[in-house]
XYZ file of C-alpha atoms in Angstrom:
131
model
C 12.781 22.933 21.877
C 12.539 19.306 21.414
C 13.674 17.680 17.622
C 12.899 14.119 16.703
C 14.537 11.767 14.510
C 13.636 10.648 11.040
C 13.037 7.730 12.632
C 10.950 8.939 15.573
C 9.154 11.278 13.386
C 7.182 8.215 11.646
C 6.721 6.257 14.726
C 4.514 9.357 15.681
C 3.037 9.759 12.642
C 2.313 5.855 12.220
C 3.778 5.810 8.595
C 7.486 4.385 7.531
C 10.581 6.045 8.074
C 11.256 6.073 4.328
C 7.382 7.696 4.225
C 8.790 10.177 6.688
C 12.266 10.478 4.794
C 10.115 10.860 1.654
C 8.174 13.587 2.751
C 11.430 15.119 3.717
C 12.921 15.162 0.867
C 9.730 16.787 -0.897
C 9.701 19.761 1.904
C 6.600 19.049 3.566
C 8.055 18.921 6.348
C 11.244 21.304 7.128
C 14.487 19.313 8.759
C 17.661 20.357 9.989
C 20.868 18.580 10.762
C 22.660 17.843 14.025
C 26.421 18.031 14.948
C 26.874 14.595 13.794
C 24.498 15.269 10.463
C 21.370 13.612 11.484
C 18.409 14.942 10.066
C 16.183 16.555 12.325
C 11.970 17.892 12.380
C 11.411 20.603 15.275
C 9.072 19.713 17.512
C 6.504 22.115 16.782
C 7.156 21.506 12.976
C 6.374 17.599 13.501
C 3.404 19.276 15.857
C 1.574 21.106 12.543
C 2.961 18.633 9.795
C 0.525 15.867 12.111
C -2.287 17.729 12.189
C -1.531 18.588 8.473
C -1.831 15.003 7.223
C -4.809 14.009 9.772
C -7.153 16.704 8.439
C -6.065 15.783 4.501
C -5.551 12.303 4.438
C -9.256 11.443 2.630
C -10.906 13.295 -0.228
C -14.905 13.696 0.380
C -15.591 10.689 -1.578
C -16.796 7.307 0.715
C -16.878 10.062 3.446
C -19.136 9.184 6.460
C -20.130 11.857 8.647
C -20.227 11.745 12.319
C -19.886 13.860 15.238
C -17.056 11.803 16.868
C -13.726 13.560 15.889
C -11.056 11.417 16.579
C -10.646 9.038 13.989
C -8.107 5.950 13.955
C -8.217 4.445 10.355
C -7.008 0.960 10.370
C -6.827 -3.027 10.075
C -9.172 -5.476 11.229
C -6.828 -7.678 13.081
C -9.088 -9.936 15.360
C -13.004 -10.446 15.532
C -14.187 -12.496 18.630
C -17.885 -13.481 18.214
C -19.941 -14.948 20.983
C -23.766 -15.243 20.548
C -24.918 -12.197 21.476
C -21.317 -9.831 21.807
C -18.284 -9.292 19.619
C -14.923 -8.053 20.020
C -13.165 -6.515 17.032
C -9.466 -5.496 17.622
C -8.031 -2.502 15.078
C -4.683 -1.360 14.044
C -4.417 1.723 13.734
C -0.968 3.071 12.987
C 1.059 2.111 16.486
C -2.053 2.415 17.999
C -4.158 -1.066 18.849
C -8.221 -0.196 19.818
C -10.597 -2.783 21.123
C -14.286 -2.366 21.039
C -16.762 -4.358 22.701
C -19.521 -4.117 20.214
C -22.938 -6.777 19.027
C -22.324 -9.659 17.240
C -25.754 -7.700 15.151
C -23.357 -4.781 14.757
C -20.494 -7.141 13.439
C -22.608 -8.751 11.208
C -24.390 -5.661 9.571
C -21.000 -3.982 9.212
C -19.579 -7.124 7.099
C -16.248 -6.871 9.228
C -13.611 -9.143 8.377
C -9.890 -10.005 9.409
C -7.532 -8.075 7.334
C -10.421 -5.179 5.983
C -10.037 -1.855 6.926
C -12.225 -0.271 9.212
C -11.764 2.839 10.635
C -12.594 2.985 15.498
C -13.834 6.238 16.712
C -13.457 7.424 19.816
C -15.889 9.443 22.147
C -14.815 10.173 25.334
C -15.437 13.080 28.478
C -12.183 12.341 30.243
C -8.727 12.277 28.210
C -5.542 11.761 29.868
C -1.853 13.184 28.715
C 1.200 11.386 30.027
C 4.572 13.020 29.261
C 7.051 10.531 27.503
């Protein structure tokens, strides 16, 4: 069974490692201790704690409802506008999505360096690559 890092741990989960330490230390997440006294989080530990966090991290207020499920809450980092298109780039976490959108859509949405906005992704064909 694979173990990650403190350290690892919040790369994956997109937070801090002081966040992940944190949550450590409060046992909401269970970690054990190498030969040379690293902490460690299982693998399938990290696994549930992940999903744990995605599916509580907002309270039903400002909810919108949609039927896309995966969800990458982030920072407006760059907004290209031509006349008619628009490019918006988010950061989400480690994660960096671009969407090619209308400069209508832009507009209506009041999007903004620096605001948070959250990209949603729809998609029939998903690939897994093995790190």
């Amino acid at each position: 069974m694979q173990s990650y890092t403190i350290g690892q741990a919040a790369r994956l989960l997109g937070v801090s490692p002081d966040t992940a330490r944190r949550w450590a230390d409060a046992g909401r997440v269970v970690t054990h201790r190498d030969e040379s006294g690293r902490r460690l989080i299982d693998g399938k530990a990290l696994a549930a704690f992940s999903v744990e966090i995605a599916q509580g991290g907002v309270g039903d207020e400002g909810v919108s409802y949609t039927s896309a499920r995966n969800a990458f809450p982030g920072i407006v980092t760059e907004i290209k506008l031509g006349d008619i298109a628009a490019q918006v780039e988010i950061q989400a976490g480690p994660h960096r999505l671009v969407s090619l959108l209308t400069r209508e859509a832009v507009e209506e949405l009041g999007l903004e360096v620096g605001m948070q906005a959250t990209a949603r992704v729809k998609s029939t064909s998903v690939h897994i690559d093995r790190t």
